[in-house]
Amino acid sequence: MKKFAMAATGGILLGAVATTQVAGPLLAQEAANNASVYEQLDLFGDIFERIRAQYVEEVDEAALIEAAIDGMLTSLDPHSSYLSPSDAADMREQTRGEFGGLGIEVTQEDGFVKVVSPIDGTPASEAGIESGDFITAVDGENLLGLTLDEAVELMRGPVGSEIIITIFREGTPEPFDVSIIRDTITLTAVRSRVEGETVVLRIVTFSDQTYPSLEEQLAEQVEEAGGIENVNGFVIDLRNNPGGLLNQAIAVSDAFLDAGEITSTRGREPSDGQRWNAREGDLAEGLPIVVLINGGSASASEIVAGALQDHRRAVVIGTNSFGKGSVQTVMPLRGDSAMRLTTARYYTPSGRSIQALGISPDIIVEQPRVDPNAVEEEEDEGFTRSEADLRGALDNDSLTEDEIEQIQADRLRAEDAAALREEDYQLAYAIDILKGLGVLDSSDN
């Protein structure tokens, strides 16, 4: 027994020694790291004091510290930043769906300010600003070298005032100026209409109005079409939608899915991950869906497109989306300021990350670009005749009057669809897809 006790005690002592030998270097390394951090903080303090005492002009100490904080955050990625009290208030207004400005979502790429997307019905959209444009100057002031927040600040101004922005656009030989009048931006989160037998739902942004508006307008348009039995499908138009609230993207995806994962997020620690699943209920009642995306579809838009695509609930048409697959958490700070920090990446139901890759459409359809300098040529339709135009042509004796009227009505709808191709080729293509699916479905029955 004594021998056993001695052996047990020896084992405990050896274990303690082994633990000390392993933990010792780790603790020393951690202490060295902490010492290095404190040295860097001391260095920051020294630099701050020297700037305050010796800079050629008197400095605003609070602004200097804010700039240092913002620099620390913006060095992480393009979407992390410091929000001053006024910036934080502006952000809260945007999520409510009303704010002042031009109506564009921008990011920074290689030091340049890049347009993610113009927002429908805003001054920027009406002025012809396009997704992918680079803004190189504001009122003649070069933006190169400025942070994104500084560039955005230059674009802000009183409602009704004019701003001249200089645009570089791929495919144009020289930058050009665009005049825009600033206005109060009141976002209509969802716009809808009926095209033939198709309900078109244009989701402009993901604010706290989005899902309630989607649900209400979908019901209104189905009623306008004469009931769900007269609808052949739905187009969800997410083009130039810069994103917004994650919970709204989840709600919109859930609206058309009966079950399964919608999206998941993964943070730095495995325990930080979250997953959202769909609940039973499909507002489209199982009818076909086409989702439209382009290079201006970002963030929340990509969550919706990815979820419906992975579940084979929708055909995705258009061009590659923007590829913003990260989640930002807004953390309140003292003095009504806040910081926006990237805390996770999000994934589609199949486990693919959208970050920097975007959503690839099932069918790539480019929107033809209109050259504003092109001279319209009159189309020579020539002189065409059909059998019905010939003198003494026989009548069609196999159809009733009602059947002939139905054929003529169908022909007029087809002509309207063809006219839509001139106005919006991608949307017309989406509607044609739904018509084709409807034809196949009716032939199966």
Coordinates of C-alpha atoms in Angstrom, one line a residue:
M1 CA 0.0 0.0 0.0
K2 CA 2.8 2.4 0.9
K3 CA 4.5 1.5 -2.4
F4 CA 1.3 2.2 -4.3
A5 CA 0.9 5.6 -2.4
M6 CA 4.5 6.5 -3.3
A7 CA 4.0 5.5 -6.9
A8 CA 0.8 7.5 -7.1
T9 CA 2.4 10.5 -5.5
G10 CA 5.3 10.2 -7.9
G11 CA 2.9 10.1 -10.8
I12 CA 1.3 13.3 -9.6
L13 CA 4.7 15.1 -9.2
L14 CA 5.8 13.9 -12.7
G15 CA 2.5 15.2 -14.1
A16 CA 3.0 18.5 -12.4
V17 CA 6.5 18.8 -13.8
A18 CA 5.4 17.8 -17.3
T19 CA 2.6 20.4 -17.2
T20 CA 5.0 23.1 -16.1
Q21 CA 7.4 22.2 -18.9
V22 CA 4.7 22.5 -21.5
A23 CA 2.8 25.5 -20.1
G24 CA 6.0 27.5 -19.2
P25 CA 7.0 28.4 -22.8
L26 CA 3.3 29.2 -23.7
L27 CA 2.9 31.5 -20.8
A28 CA 6.3 33.2 -21.6
Q29 CA 5.2 33.6 -25.2
E30 CA 1.8 35.2 -24.2
A31 CA 3.6 37.5 -21.8
A32 CA 6.0 38.5 -24.6
N33 CA 3.0 39.2 -26.9
N34 CA 1.3 41.3 -24.2
A35 CA 4.5 43.2 -23.7
S36 CA 4.8 43.9 -27.4
V37 CA 1.2 45.1 -27.5
Y38 CA 1.8 47.5 -24.6
E39 CA 4.9 48.8 -26.3
Q40 CA 2.9 49.5 -29.4
L41 CA 0.3 51.3 -27.3
D42 CA 3.0 53.3 -25.7
L43 CA 4.3 54.2 -29.2
F44 CA 0.8 55.3 -30.2
G45 CA 0.7 57.6 -27.1
D46 CA 4.2 59.0 -27.9
I47 CA 3.2 59.8 -31.5
F48 CA -0.1 61.4 -30.4
E49 CA 1.7 63.6 -27.9
R50 CA 4.2 64.7 -30.5
I51 CA 1.5 65.5 -33.1
R52 CA -0.4 67.5 -30.5
A53 CA 2.7 69.4 -29.3
Q54 CA 4.7 69.9 -32.5
Y55 CA 2.4 69.7 -35.6
V56 CA 2.6 72.9 -37.6
E57 CA -1.0 73.8 -36.8
E58 CA -3.2 73.2 -33.8
V59 CA -5.0 69.8 -34.1
D60 CA -8.5 68.7 -33.0
E61 CA -7.5 65.9 -30.5
A62 CA -10.9 64.1 -30.7
A63 CA -10.8 64.1 -34.5
L64 CA -7.3 62.7 -34.4
I65 CA -8.2 59.9 -32.2
E66 CA -11.3 59.1 -34.3
A67 CA -9.1 59.0 -37.4
A68 CA -6.8 56.5 -35.6
I69 CA -9.7 54.3 -34.6
D70 CA -11.2 54.4 -38.1
G71 CA -7.8 53.6 -39.6
M72 CA -7.5 50.6 -37.3
L73 CA -10.9 49.3 -38.4
T74 CA -10.6 50.0 -42.2
S75 CA -7.3 48.3 -42.3
L76 CA -9.1 45.0 -41.5
D77 CA -11.4 44.9 -44.6
P78 CA -13.5 47.3 -46.8
H79 CA -16.7 46.9 -44.6
S80 CA -15.3 47.5 -41.1
S81 CA -15.4 51.1 -40.0
Y82 CA -15.9 53.6 -37.2
L83 CA -19.2 55.4 -37.2
S84 CA -19.2 58.9 -35.6
P85 CA -22.5 59.9 -33.9
S86 CA -23.8 61.5 -37.1
D87 CA -22.7 58.5 -39.2
A88 CA -24.4 56.1 -36.8
A89 CA -27.6 58.2 -37.0
D90 CA -27.5 58.1 -40.8
M91 CA -27.1 54.4 -40.8
R92 CA -30.2 54.0 -38.5
E93 CA -32.2 56.2 -41.0
Q94 CA -31.1 54.0 -43.9
T95 CA -32.3 50.8 -42.3
R96 CA -35.7 52.6 -41.7
G97 CA -35.8 53.3 -45.4
E98 CA -35.4 57.1 -45.6
F99 CA -32.3 59.3 -45.8
G100 CA -30.7 62.2 -47.7
G101 CA -28.2 61.8 -50.5
L102 CA -27.6 60.5 -54.0
G103 CA -29.0 57.0 -53.8
I104 CA -25.9 54.9 -54.4
E105 CA -24.2 52.1 -52.5
V106 CA -20.5 52.3 -52.8
T107 CA -17.4 50.4 -51.7
Q108 CA -13.7 50.8 -52.1
E109 CA -11.5 48.9 -54.5
D110 CA -7.7 49.4 -54.9
G111 CA -8.1 52.9 -53.4
F112 CA -11.0 53.9 -55.8
V113 CA -14.6 54.4 -54.9
K114 CA -16.7 51.9 -56.8
V115 CA -20.5 51.9 -57.3
V116 CA -22.0 48.6 -56.0
S117 CA -25.4 49.7 -57.2
P118 CA -27.6 52.7 -57.9
I119 CA -31.0 52.5 -56.0
D120 CA -34.1 52.6 -58.1
G121 CA -35.9 55.9 -58.3
T122 CA -33.1 57.9 -56.8
P123 CA -31.2 60.9 -58.3
A124 CA -28.1 58.6 -59.0
S125 CA -30.3 56.1 -60.9
E126 CA -32.1 58.8 -62.9
A127 CA -28.7 60.3 -63.8
G128 CA -27.6 57.1 -65.4
I129 CA -25.1 55.9 -62.8
E130 CA -24.4 52.2 -63.3
S131 CA -23.2 49.3 -61.1
G132 CA -19.4 49.0 -61.6
D133 CA -18.8 52.7 -62.2
F134 CA -15.8 54.2 -60.5
I135 CA -16.2 57.7 -58.9
T136 CA -12.8 59.4 -59.4
A137 CA -13.7 63.0 -58.3
V138 CA -16.4 65.0 -56.5
D139 CA -16.8 68.6 -57.6
G140 CA -13.4 68.5 -59.1
E141 CA -11.7 67.1 -55.9
N142 CA -9.8 63.9 -56.6
L143 CA -10.9 61.0 -54.3
L144 CA -7.7 58.9 -54.7
G145 CA -6.1 58.5 -51.3
L146 CA -9.2 59.2 -49.3
T147 CA -10.8 56.6 -47.1
L148 CA -14.3 55.5 -48.1
D149 CA -15.9 57.5 -45.3
E150 CA -14.1 60.6 -46.3
A151 CA -15.2 60.1 -49.9
V152 CA -18.8 59.5 -48.8
E153 CA -18.7 62.7 -46.7
L154 CA -17.7 64.7 -49.7
M155 CA -20.8 63.4 -51.6
R156 CA -23.1 64.4 -48.8
G157 CA -24.8 67.9 -48.8
P158 CA -28.0 69.8 -48.4
V159 CA -31.1 68.4 -50.2
G160 CA -31.6 70.3 -53.4
S161 CA -27.9 71.1 -53.9
E162 CA -25.9 70.1 -57.0
I163 CA -23.0 67.8 -57.1
I164 CA -20.7 67.0 -60.0
I165 CA -19.2 63.5 -59.9
T166 CA -16.6 62.3 -62.3
I167 CA -17.2 58.8 -63.5
F168 CA -14.8 56.2 -65.1
R169 CA -16.8 53.5 -66.8
E170 CA -15.4 50.4 -68.4
G171 CA -15.6 50.6 -72.2
T172 CA -15.5 54.4 -72.3
P173 CA -12.3 56.0 -73.4
E174 CA -12.3 59.0 -71.0
P175 CA -13.8 59.8 -67.6
F176 CA -17.0 62.0 -67.8
D177 CA -18.9 64.3 -65.4
V178 CA -22.4 63.7 -64.2
S179 CA -24.5 66.4 -62.5
I180 CA -26.8 65.2 -59.7
I181 CA -29.2 67.1 -57.5
R182 CA -29.2 65.7 -54.0
D183 CA -32.5 64.7 -52.6
T184 CA -34.2 63.0 -49.7
I185 CA -34.1 59.3 -50.5
T186 CA -37.3 57.5 -49.6
L187 CA -36.9 53.9 -50.4
T188 CA -39.8 51.9 -51.6
A189 CA -38.5 48.5 -50.4
V190 CA -40.6 46.5 -52.9
R191 CA -42.2 47.4 -56.2
S192 CA -44.5 45.0 -58.1
R193 CA -46.6 44.7 -61.2
V194 CA -48.2 42.1 -63.5
E195 CA -46.7 41.3 -66.9
G196 CA -49.1 39.1 -68.8
E197 CA -49.5 36.2 -66.4
T198 CA -46.4 36.8 -64.5
V199 CA -46.1 38.6 -61.2
V200 CA -42.9 40.7 -61.0
L201 CA -41.6 41.6 -57.5
R202 CA -38.8 44.1 -57.6
I203 CA -37.0 44.1 -54.2
V204 CA -35.0 47.4 -54.0
T205 CA -33.4 47.0 -50.6
F206 CA -33.6 44.9 -47.5
S207 CA -34.8 47.4 -44.9
D208 CA -37.3 46.7 -42.0
Q209 CA -40.1 47.3 -44.5
T210 CA -39.1 44.6 -47.0
Y211 CA -40.9 41.4 -46.0
P212 CA -44.2 43.1 -44.9
S213 CA -44.2 45.0 -48.2
L214 CA -43.4 41.8 -50.2
E215 CA -46.2 39.8 -48.6
E216 CA -48.7 42.6 -49.1
Q217 CA -47.8 43.4 -52.7
L218 CA -47.6 39.8 -53.8
A219 CA -51.2 39.3 -52.5
E220 CA -52.4 42.4 -54.3
Q221 CA -50.8 41.5 -57.6
V222 CA -52.2 37.9 -57.5
E223 CA -55.7 39.4 -56.9
E224 CA -55.0 41.9 -59.8
A225 CA -54.2 38.9 -62.0
G226 CA -57.6 37.3 -61.1
G227 CA -56.3 34.7 -58.6
I228 CA -53.4 32.4 -58.3
E229 CA -54.9 30.1 -60.9
N230 CA -54.3 32.8 -63.5
V231 CA -50.6 33.3 -62.6
N232 CA -47.9 31.3 -64.3
G233 CA -45.1 32.2 -62.0
F234 CA -43.1 34.9 -60.2
V235 CA -40.0 37.0 -61.0
I236 CA -38.0 38.2 -58.0
D237 CA -35.9 41.0 -59.3
L238 CA -32.8 41.5 -57.1
R239 CA -30.7 43.5 -59.7
N240 CA -28.8 46.4 -58.2
N241 CA -30.1 45.5 -54.7
P242 CA -27.1 46.3 -52.4
G243 CA -28.4 44.3 -49.5
G244 CA -29.3 45.4 -46.0
L245 CA -30.7 43.6 -43.0
L246 CA -29.9 39.9 -42.6
N247 CA -33.2 39.1 -40.9
Q248 CA -35.1 40.5 -43.9
A249 CA -33.1 38.3 -46.3
I250 CA -34.0 35.3 -44.2
A251 CA -37.7 36.3 -44.1
V252 CA -37.9 36.8 -47.9
S253 CA -36.2 33.4 -48.5
D254 CA -38.5 31.7 -46.0
A255 CA -41.5 33.2 -47.9
F256 CA -40.8 30.8 -50.8
L257 CA -39.4 27.8 -49.0
D258 CA -41.3 25.1 -47.1
A259 CA -38.3 23.6 -45.3
G260 CA -34.5 23.3 -45.2
E261 CA -31.6 25.6 -44.4
I262 CA -31.7 29.2 -45.7
T263 CA -28.2 30.4 -44.7
S264 CA -25.6 29.9 -42.0
T265 CA -22.9 32.1 -40.6
R266 CA -19.5 31.1 -39.2
G267 CA -17.4 33.4 -37.1
R268 CA -13.9 33.2 -35.6
E269 CA -15.0 30.6 -33.0
P270 CA -17.0 27.5 -33.9
S271 CA -19.5 28.4 -31.1
D272 CA -20.2 31.7 -32.9
G273 CA -21.9 30.0 -35.9
Q274 CA -25.6 30.3 -36.5
R275 CA -28.0 28.6 -38.8
W276 CA -31.5 29.6 -40.0
N277 CA -34.1 27.2 -41.4
A278 CA -37.3 27.7 -43.4
R279 CA -40.7 27.2 -41.9
E280 CA -43.6 25.6 -43.7
G281 CA -45.5 27.9 -46.1
D282 CA -44.8 29.2 -49.6
L283 CA -46.4 32.5 -50.7
A284 CA -45.9 31.4 -54.4
E285 CA -47.9 28.2 -53.7
G286 CA -45.4 26.1 -55.6
L287 CA -45.5 28.1 -58.8
P288 CA -42.2 28.5 -60.7
I289 CA -39.9 31.3 -59.7
V290 CA -37.1 33.1 -61.6
V291 CA -34.6 35.3 -59.7
L292 CA -32.8 38.1 -61.5
I293 CA -29.4 39.2 -60.3
N294 CA -26.4 41.2 -61.7
G295 CA -23.2 42.7 -60.5
G296 CA -25.0 45.2 -58.3
S297 CA -26.8 42.4 -56.3
A298 CA -24.9 42.1 -53.0
S299 CA -25.0 40.8 -49.5
A300 CA -28.7 40.1 -48.5
S301 CA -29.6 39.7 -52.2
E302 CA -27.1 37.0 -52.5
I303 CA -28.5 35.2 -49.5
V304 CA -31.9 35.0 -51.1
A305 CA -30.6 34.1 -54.6
G306 CA -28.3 31.4 -53.1
A307 CA -31.0 29.9 -50.9
L308 CA -33.6 29.6 -53.7
Q309 CA -31.0 28.3 -56.1
D310 CA -29.6 25.6 -53.8
H311 CA -33.0 24.3 -53.0
R312 CA -33.9 24.2 -56.7
R313 CA -36.8 26.5 -55.9
A314 CA -35.9 29.1 -58.5
V315 CA -34.0 29.5 -61.8
V316 CA -31.4 32.3 -61.3
I317 CA -30.9 34.4 -64.4
G318 CA -28.6 37.4 -65.2
T319 CA -24.9 37.9 -64.5
N320 CA -22.6 37.2 -61.5
S321 CA -23.5 38.9 -58.3
F322 CA -21.2 41.2 -56.3
G323 CA -19.7 38.7 -53.9
K324 CA -20.1 40.3 -50.5
G325 CA -20.3 37.2 -48.2
S326 CA -19.5 38.8 -44.9
V327 CA -21.6 39.8 -41.9
Q328 CA -21.1 43.1 -40.1
T329 CA -22.2 43.7 -36.6
V330 CA -22.8 47.3 -35.5
M331 CA -21.6 47.7 -31.9
P332 CA -22.7 50.8 -30.0
L333 CA -19.9 52.9 -28.4
R334 CA -19.9 55.7 -25.9
G335 CA -21.2 59.1 -27.0
D336 CA -23.7 57.7 -29.5
S337 CA -20.9 56.5 -31.8
A338 CA -20.6 52.9 -33.1
M339 CA -18.3 50.6 -34.9
R340 CA -19.2 48.3 -37.8
L341 CA -17.1 45.2 -37.4
T342 CA -17.0 42.1 -39.7
T343 CA -17.7 39.2 -37.4
A344 CA -18.6 36.3 -39.7
R345 CA -18.9 34.9 -43.2
Y346 CA -22.2 33.6 -44.5
Y347 CA -22.8 30.4 -46.5
T348 CA -25.6 29.1 -48.8
P349 CA -27.5 25.9 -47.8
S350 CA -25.0 23.8 -49.8
G351 CA -22.1 25.2 -47.7
R352 CA -20.6 27.5 -50.3
S353 CA -19.2 30.8 -49.3
I354 CA -20.2 33.8 -51.5
Q355 CA -17.3 36.0 -50.4
A356 CA -15.4 37.4 -53.4
L357 CA -17.1 34.8 -55.7
G358 CA -20.7 35.8 -55.7
I359 CA -23.7 33.8 -57.0
S360 CA -23.3 32.4 -60.5
P361 CA -26.6 32.4 -62.4
D362 CA -28.0 29.2 -63.8
I363 CA -28.5 31.0 -67.1
I364 CA -26.2 33.9 -68.0
V365 CA -28.1 36.8 -69.7
E366 CA -26.3 40.1 -70.3
Q367 CA -28.3 43.3 -70.3
P368 CA -27.5 45.1 -73.6
R369 CA -25.8 48.5 -72.8
V370 CA -27.3 51.5 -74.4
D371 CA -24.8 53.8 -76.0
P372 CA -26.1 57.4 -75.3
N373 CA -24.1 58.7 -78.3
A374 CA -25.5 56.2 -80.7
V375 CA -27.8 57.6 -83.4
E376 CA -31.0 55.8 -83.7
E377 CA -31.6 54.4 -87.2
E378 CA -35.2 54.1 -88.5
E379 CA -36.1 50.5 -89.0
D380 CA -37.2 49.6 -92.5
E381 CA -39.9 47.1 -91.9
G382 CA -40.7 46.8 -95.6
F383 CA -44.0 45.8 -97.0
T384 CA -45.4 42.5 -95.7
R385 CA -48.6 40.8 -96.4
S386 CA -50.3 37.7 -95.1
E387 CA -53.0 35.3 -96.5
A388 CA -55.7 37.3 -94.6
D389 CA -54.7 40.4 -96.6
L390 CA -55.4 38.8 -100.0
R391 CA -58.6 39.7 -101.8
G392 CA -61.1 36.9 -101.6
A393 CA -59.2 34.8 -99.1
L394 CA -61.1 32.0 -97.5
D395 CA -62.2 32.4 -93.8
N396 CA -61.0 30.0 -91.2
D397 CA -63.9 27.6 -90.7
S398 CA -62.4 25.5 -87.9
L399 CA -62.5 28.1 -85.1
T400 CA -65.4 29.8 -83.3
E401 CA -65.5 33.6 -82.9
D402 CA -64.4 33.2 -79.3
E403 CA -61.5 31.0 -80.2
I404 CA -60.3 33.5 -82.8
E405 CA -60.6 36.4 -80.3
Q406 CA -58.5 34.3 -77.8
I407 CA -55.8 33.7 -80.5
Q408 CA -55.7 37.4 -81.2
A409 CA -55.5 38.3 -77.5
D410 CA -52.6 35.8 -77.1
R411 CA -50.9 37.4 -80.1
L412 CA -51.2 40.9 -78.6
R413 CA -49.7 39.6 -75.3
A414 CA -46.8 38.1 -77.3
E415 CA -46.3 41.4 -79.0
D416 CA -46.2 43.2 -75.6
A417 CA -43.6 40.7 -74.4
A418 CA -41.5 41.4 -77.5
A419 CA -41.8 45.1 -76.8
L420 CA -40.5 44.5 -73.2
R421 CA -37.3 43.1 -74.7
E422 CA -36.4 46.6 -75.9
E423 CA -37.1 48.1 -72.5
D424 CA -35.6 45.4 -70.2
Y425 CA -34.1 42.4 -72.0
Q426 CA -33.3 40.4 -68.8
L427 CA -36.8 40.7 -67.4
A428 CA -38.3 39.8 -70.7
Y429 CA -36.1 36.7 -70.8
A430 CA -37.2 35.7 -67.3
I431 CA -40.9 36.0 -68.2
D432 CA -40.2 33.9 -71.4
I433 CA -38.7 31.2 -69.2
L434 CA -41.8 31.1 -67.0
K435 CA -44.0 31.0 -70.1
G436 CA -42.0 28.0 -71.4
L437 CA -42.3 26.2 -68.1
G438 CA -46.1 26.8 -68.2
V439 CA -46.4 25.4 -71.7
L440 CA -44.5 22.2 -70.6
D441 CA -46.6 21.9 -67.5
S442 CA -49.8 22.1 -69.4
S443 CA -48.7 19.6 -72.0
D444 CA -47.8 17.1 -69.2
N445 CA -51.4 17.4 -67.9

